PDB file of C-alpha atoms and ligand atoms in Angstrom:
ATOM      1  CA  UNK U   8     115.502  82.634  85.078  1.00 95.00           C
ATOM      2  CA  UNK U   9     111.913  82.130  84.183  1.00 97.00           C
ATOM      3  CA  UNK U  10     110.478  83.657  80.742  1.00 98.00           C
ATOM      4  CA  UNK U  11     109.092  86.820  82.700  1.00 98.00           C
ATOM      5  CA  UNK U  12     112.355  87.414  83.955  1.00 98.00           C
ATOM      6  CA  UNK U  13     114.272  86.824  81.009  1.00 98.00           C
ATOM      7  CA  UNK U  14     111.605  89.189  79.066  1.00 98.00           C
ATOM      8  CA  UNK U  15     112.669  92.052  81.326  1.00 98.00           C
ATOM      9  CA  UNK U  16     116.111  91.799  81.455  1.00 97.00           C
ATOM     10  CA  UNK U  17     116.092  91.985  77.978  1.00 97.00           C
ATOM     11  CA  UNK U  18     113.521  94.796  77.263  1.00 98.00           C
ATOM     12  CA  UNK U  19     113.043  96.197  81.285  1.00 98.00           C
ATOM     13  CA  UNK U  20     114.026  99.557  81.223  1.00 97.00           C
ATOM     14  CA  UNK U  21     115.247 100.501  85.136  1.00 97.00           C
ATOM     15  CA  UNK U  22     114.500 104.088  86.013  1.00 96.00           C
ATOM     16  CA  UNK U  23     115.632 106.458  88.679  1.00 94.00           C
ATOM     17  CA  UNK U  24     113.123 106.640  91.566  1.00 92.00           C
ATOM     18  CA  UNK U  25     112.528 102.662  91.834  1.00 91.00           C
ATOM     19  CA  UNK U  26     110.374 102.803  88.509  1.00 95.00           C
ATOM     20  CA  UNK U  27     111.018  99.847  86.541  1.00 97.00           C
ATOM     21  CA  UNK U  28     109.310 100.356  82.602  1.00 97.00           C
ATOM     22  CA  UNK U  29     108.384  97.614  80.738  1.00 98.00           C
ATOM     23  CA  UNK U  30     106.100  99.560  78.412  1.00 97.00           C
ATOM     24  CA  UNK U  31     107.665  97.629  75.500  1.00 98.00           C
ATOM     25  CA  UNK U  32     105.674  94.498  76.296  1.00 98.00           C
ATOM     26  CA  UNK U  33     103.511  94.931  79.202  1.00 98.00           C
ATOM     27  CA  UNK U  34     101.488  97.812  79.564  1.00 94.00           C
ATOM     28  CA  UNK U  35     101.805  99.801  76.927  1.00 96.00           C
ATOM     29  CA  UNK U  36     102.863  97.900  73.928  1.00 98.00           C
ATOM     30  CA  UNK U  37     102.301  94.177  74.916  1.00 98.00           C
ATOM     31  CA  UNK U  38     103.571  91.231  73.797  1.00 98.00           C
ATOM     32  CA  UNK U  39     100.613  88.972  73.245  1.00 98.00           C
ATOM     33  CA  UNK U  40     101.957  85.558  73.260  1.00 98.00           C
ATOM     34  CA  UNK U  41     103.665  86.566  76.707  1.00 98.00           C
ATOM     35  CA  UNK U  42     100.652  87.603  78.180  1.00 98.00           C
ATOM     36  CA  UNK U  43      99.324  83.958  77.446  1.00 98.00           C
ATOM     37  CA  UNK U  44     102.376  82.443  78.834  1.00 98.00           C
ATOM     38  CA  UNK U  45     101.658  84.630  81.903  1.00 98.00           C
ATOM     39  CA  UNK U  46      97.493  83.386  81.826  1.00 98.00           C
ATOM     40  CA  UNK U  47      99.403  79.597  82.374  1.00 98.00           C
ATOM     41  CA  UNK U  48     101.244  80.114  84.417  1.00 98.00           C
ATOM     42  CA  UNK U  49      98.958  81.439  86.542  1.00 98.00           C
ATOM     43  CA  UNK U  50      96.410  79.086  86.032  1.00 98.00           C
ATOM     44  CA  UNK U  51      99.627  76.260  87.217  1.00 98.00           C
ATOM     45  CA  UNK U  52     100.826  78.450  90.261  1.00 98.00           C
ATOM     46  CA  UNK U  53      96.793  78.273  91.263  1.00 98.00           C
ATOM     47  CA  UNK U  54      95.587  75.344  89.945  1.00 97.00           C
ATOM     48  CA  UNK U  55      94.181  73.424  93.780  1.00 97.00           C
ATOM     49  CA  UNK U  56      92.043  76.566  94.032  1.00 97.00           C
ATOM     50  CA  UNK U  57      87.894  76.721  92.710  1.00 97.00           C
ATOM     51  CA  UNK U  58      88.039  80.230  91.457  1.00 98.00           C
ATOM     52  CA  UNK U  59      84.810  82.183  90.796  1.00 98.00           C
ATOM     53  CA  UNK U  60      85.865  85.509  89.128  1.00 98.00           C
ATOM     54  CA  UNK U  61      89.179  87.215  89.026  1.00 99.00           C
ATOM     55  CA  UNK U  62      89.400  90.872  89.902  1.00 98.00           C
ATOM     56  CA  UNK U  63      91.809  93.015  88.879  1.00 98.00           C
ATOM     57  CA  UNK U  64      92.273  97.444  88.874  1.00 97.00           C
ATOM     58  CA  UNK U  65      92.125  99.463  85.779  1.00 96.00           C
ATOM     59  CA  UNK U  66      94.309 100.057  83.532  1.00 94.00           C
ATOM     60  CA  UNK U  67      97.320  97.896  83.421  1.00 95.00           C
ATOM     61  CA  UNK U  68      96.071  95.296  85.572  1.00 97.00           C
ATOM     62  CA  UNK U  69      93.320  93.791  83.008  1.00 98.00           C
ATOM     63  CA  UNK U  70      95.983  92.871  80.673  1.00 97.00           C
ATOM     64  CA  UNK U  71      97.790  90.554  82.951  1.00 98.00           C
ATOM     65  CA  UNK U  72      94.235  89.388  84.127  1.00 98.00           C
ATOM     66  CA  UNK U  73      92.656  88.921  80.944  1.00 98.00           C
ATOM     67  CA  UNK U  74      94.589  85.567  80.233  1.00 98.00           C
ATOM     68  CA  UNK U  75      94.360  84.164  83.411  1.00 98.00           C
ATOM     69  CA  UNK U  76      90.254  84.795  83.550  1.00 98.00           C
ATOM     70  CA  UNK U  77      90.212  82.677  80.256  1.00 98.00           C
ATOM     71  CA  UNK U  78      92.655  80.034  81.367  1.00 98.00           C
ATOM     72  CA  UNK U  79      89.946  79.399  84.880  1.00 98.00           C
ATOM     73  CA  UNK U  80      86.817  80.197  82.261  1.00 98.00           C
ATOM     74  CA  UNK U  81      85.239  82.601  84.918  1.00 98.00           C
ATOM     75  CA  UNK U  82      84.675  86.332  84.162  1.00 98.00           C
ATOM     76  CA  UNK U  83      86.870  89.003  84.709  1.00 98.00           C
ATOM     77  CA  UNK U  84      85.997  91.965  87.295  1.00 98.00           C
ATOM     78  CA  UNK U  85      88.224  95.299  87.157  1.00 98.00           C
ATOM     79  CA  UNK U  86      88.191  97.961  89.806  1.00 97.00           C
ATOM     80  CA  UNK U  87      87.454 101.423  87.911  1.00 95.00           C
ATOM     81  CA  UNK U  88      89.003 104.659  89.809  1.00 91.00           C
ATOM     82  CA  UNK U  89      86.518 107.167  90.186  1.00 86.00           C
ATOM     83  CA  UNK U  90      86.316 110.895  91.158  1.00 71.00           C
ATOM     84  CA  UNK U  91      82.646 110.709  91.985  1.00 65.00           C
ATOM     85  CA  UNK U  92      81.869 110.418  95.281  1.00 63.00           C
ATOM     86  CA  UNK U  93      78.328 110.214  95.389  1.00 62.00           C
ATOM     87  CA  UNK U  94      78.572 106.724  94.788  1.00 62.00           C
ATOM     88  CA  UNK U  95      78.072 104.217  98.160  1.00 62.00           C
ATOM     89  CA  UNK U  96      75.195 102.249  97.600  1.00 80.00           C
ATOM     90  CA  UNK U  97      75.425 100.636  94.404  1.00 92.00           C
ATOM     91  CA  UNK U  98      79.256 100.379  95.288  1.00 94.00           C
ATOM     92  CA  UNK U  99      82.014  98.517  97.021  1.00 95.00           C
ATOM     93  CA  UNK U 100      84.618 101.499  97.371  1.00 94.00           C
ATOM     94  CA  UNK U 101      87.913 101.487  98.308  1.00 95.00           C
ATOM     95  CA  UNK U 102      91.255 104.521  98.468  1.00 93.00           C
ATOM     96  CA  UNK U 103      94.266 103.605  96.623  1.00 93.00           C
ATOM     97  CA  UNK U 104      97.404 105.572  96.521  1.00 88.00           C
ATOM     98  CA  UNK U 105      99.392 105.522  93.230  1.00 82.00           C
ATOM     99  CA  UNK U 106     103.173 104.656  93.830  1.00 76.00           C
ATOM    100  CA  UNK U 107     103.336 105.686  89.882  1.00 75.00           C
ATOM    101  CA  UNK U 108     101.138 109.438  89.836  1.00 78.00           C
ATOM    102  CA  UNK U 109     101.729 109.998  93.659  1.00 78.00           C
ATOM    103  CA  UNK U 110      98.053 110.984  93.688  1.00 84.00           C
ATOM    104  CA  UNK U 111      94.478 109.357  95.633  1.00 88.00           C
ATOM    105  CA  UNK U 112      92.020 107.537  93.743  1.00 87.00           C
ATOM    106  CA  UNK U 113      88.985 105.669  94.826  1.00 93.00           C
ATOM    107  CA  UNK U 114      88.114 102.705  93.198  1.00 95.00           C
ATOM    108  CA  UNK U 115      84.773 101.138  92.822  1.00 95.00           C
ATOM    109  CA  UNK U 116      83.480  97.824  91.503  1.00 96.00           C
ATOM    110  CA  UNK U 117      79.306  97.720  91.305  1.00 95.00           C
ATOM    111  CA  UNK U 118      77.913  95.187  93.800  1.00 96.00           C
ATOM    112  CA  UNK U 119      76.123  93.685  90.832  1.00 96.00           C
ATOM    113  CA  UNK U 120      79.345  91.115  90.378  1.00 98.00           C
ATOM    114  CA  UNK U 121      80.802  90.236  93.448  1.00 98.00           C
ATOM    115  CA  UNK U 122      79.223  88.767  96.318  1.00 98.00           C
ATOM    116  CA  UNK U 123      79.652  86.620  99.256  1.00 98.00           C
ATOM    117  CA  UNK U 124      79.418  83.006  96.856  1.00 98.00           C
ATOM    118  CA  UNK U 125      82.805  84.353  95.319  1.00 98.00           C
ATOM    119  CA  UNK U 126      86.404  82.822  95.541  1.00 98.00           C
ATOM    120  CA  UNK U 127      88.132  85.192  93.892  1.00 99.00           C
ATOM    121  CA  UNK U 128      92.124  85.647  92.076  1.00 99.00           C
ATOM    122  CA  UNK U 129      93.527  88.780  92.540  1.00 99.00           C
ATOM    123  CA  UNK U 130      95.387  89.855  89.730  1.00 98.00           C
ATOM    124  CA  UNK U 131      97.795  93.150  89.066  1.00 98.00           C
ATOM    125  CA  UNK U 132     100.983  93.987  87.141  1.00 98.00           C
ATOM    126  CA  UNK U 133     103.199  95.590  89.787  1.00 98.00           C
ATOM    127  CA  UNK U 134     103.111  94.942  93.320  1.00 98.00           C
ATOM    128  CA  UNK U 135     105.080  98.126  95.238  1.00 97.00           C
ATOM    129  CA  UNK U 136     104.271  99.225  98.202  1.00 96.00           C
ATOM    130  CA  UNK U 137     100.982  96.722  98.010  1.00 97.00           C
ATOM    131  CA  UNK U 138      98.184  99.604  98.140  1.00 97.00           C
ATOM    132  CA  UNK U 139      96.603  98.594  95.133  1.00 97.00           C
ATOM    133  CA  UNK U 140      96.282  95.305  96.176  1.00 98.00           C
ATOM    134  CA  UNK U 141      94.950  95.886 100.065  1.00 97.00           C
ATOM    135  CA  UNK U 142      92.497  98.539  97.862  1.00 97.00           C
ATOM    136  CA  UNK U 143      91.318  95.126  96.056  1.00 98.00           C
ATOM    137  CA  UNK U 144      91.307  93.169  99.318  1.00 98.00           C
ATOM    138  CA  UNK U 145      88.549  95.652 100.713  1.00 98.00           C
ATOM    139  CA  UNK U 146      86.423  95.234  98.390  1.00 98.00           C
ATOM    140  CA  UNK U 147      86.312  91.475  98.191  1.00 98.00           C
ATOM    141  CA  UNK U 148      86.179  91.947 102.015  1.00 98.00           C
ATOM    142  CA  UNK U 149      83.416  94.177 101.566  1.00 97.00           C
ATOM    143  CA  UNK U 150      81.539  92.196  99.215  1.00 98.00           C
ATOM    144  CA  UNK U 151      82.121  89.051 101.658  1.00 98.00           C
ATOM    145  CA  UNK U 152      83.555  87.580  99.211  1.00 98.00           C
ATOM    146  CA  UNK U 153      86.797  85.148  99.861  1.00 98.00           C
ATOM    147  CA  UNK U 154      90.498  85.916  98.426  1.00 98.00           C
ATOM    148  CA  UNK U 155      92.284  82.592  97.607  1.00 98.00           C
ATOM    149  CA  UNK U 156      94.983  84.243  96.255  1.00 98.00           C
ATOM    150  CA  UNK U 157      97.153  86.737  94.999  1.00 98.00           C
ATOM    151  CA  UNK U 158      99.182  86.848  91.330  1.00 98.00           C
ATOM    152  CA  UNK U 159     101.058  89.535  90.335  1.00 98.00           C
ATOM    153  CA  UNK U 160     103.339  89.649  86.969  1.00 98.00           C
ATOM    154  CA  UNK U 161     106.503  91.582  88.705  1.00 98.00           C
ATOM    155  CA  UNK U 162     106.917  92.402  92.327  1.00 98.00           C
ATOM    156  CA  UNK U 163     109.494  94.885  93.818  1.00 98.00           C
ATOM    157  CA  UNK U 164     110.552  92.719  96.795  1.00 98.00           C
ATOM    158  CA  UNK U 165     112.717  95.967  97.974  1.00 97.00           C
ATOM    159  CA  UNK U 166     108.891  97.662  98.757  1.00 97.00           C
ATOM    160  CA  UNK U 167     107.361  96.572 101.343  1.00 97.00           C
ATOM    161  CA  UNK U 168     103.703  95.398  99.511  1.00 98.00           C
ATOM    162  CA  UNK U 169     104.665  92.145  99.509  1.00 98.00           C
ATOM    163  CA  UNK U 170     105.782  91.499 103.293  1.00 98.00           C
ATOM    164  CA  UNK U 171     102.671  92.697 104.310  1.00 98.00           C
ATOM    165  CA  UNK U 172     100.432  91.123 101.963  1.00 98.00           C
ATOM    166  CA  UNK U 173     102.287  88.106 103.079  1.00 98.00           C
ATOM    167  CA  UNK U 174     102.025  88.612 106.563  1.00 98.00           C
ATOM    168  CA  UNK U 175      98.219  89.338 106.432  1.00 97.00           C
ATOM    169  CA  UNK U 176      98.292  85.070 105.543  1.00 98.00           C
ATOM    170  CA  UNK U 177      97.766  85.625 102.034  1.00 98.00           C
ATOM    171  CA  UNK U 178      98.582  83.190  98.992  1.00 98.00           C
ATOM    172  CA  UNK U 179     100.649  85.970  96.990  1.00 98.00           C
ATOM    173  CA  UNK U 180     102.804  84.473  94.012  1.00 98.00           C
ATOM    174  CA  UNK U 181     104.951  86.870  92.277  1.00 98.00           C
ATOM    175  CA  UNK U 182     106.452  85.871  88.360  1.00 98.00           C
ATOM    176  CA  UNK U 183     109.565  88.068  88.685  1.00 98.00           C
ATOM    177  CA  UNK U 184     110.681  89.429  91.905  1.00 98.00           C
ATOM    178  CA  UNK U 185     112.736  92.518  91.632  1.00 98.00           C
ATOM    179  CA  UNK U 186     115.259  92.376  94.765  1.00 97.00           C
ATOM    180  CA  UNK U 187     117.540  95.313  93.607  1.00 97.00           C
ATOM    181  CA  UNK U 188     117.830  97.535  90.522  1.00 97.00           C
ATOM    182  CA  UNK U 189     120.195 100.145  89.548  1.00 95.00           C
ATOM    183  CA  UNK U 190     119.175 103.044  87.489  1.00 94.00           C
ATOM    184  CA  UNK U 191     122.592 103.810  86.714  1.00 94.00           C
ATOM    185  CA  UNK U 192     124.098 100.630  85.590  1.00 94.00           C
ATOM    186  CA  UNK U 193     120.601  99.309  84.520  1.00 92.00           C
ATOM    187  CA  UNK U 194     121.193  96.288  86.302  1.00 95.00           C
ATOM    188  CA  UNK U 195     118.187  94.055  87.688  1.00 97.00           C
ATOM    189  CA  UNK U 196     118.881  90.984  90.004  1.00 97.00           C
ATOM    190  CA  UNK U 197     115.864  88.593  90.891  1.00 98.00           C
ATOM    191  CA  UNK U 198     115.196  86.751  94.308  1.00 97.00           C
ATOM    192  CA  UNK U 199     115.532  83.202  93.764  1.00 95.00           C
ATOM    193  CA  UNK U 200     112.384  80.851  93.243  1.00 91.00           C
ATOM    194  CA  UNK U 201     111.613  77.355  92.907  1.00 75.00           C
TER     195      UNK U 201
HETATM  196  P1  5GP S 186     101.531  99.668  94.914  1.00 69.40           P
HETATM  197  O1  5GP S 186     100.086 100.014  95.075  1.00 69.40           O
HETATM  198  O2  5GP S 186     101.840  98.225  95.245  1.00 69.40           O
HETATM  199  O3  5GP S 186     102.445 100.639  95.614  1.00 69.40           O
HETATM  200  O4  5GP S 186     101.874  99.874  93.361  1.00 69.40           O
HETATM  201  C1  5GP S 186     101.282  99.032  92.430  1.00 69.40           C
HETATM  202  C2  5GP S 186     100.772  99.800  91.256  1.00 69.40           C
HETATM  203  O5  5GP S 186     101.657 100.854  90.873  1.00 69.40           O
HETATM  204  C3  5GP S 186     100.641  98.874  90.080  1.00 69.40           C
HETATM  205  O6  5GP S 186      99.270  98.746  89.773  1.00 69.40           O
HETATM  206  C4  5GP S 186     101.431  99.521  88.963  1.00 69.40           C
HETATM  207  O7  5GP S 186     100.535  99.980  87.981  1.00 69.40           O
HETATM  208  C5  5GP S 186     102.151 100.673  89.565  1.00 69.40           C
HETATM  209  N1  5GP S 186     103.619 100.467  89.704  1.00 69.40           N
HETATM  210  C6  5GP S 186     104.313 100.341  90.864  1.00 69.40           C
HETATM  211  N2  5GP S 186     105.613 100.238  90.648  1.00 69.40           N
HETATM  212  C7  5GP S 186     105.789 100.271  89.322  1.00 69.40           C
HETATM  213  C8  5GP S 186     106.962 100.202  88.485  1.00 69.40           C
HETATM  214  O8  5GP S 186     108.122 100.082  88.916  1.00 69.40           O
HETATM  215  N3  5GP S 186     106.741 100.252  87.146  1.00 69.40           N
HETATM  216  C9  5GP S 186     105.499 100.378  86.616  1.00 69.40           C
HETATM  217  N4  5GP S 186     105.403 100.400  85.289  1.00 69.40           N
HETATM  218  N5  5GP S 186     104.376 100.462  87.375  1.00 69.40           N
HETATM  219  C10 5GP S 186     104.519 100.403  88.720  1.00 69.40           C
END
């Protein structure tokens, strides 16, 4: 087991309906010196790659990309979700559908900072069904800008996000993925990786 996965067995908290919490260090509490750890590894997993910016959505996904934006030295762009909607223009906007709150949210990032000279690192906490991350694909697509890869702290490899993010040709490398979990016995088991 890597230190991600070792982190959540010991402090993951499995709920019923697929919902795995790791509030205790991750994104609501978080553990600091893990988060660094996670900024490494990242910057090892991606480390052929000239990356320009790293873009991430608000709120849990700056965490995890805060580290890694400071282990490449480039800045750090978040996708906001916004209720506005008289806001194309000024903005690449994209709809995301939250596997946590069930509910719609556009997101937005202002075409001041990204553009078509970007090679950008996609960054997020949980992948799940993977419509955060295609959100975050359209607007680099938008902006023209080019996707070199995917990292995302703890993917549920029993959703489908991942197969198709895969599929699409994508560099996606998950920490910790979650093959099966059971809410009753509160067991987690992890897909093997080299
Ligand atoms: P997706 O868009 O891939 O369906 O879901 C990804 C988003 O939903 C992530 O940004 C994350 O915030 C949230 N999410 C999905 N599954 C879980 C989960 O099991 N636990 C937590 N804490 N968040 C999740």
């Amino acid at each position: 087991m890597n230190f991600l996965e070792e982190r959540i067995v010991k402090d993951g908290i499995v709920k019923p309906g697929n919902v795995l919490k790791v509030d205790s260090f991750l994104n609501h509490q978080m553990d600091i010196a893990l988060l660094d750890e996670i900024g490494r590894e990242f910057k090892r997993r991606f480390a052929d790659k000239k990356i320009t910016k790293v873009l991430t959505i608000e709120a849990s996904g700056i965490a995890i990309a805060y580290p890694v934006a400071r282990e490449f030295g480039v800045p750090l762009v978040f996708a906001k979700k916004s209720k506005s909607i008289n806001i194309e223009g000024e903005m690449y906007v994209a709809e995301v559908e939250s596997f946590t709150h069930k509910n719609k949210n556009q997101v937005i990032v202002s075409k001041k900072f990204l553009g078509p000279d970007d090679h950008l690192l996609i960054i997020d906490d949980f992948l799940a069904n993977g419509c955060a991350l295609q959100g975050l694909i359209t607007i680099a697509e938008s902006a023209g800008a080019t996707v070199e890869g995917l990292g995302i702290a703890i993917e549920k490899g029993f959703q489908i996000g991942g197969r198709v993010i895969r599929n699409f040709g994508y560099h996606l490398e998950s920490l910790a993925i979650v093959d099966a979990m059971d809410a009753e016995k509160g067991t987690i088991t992890f897909r093997a990786q080299d």
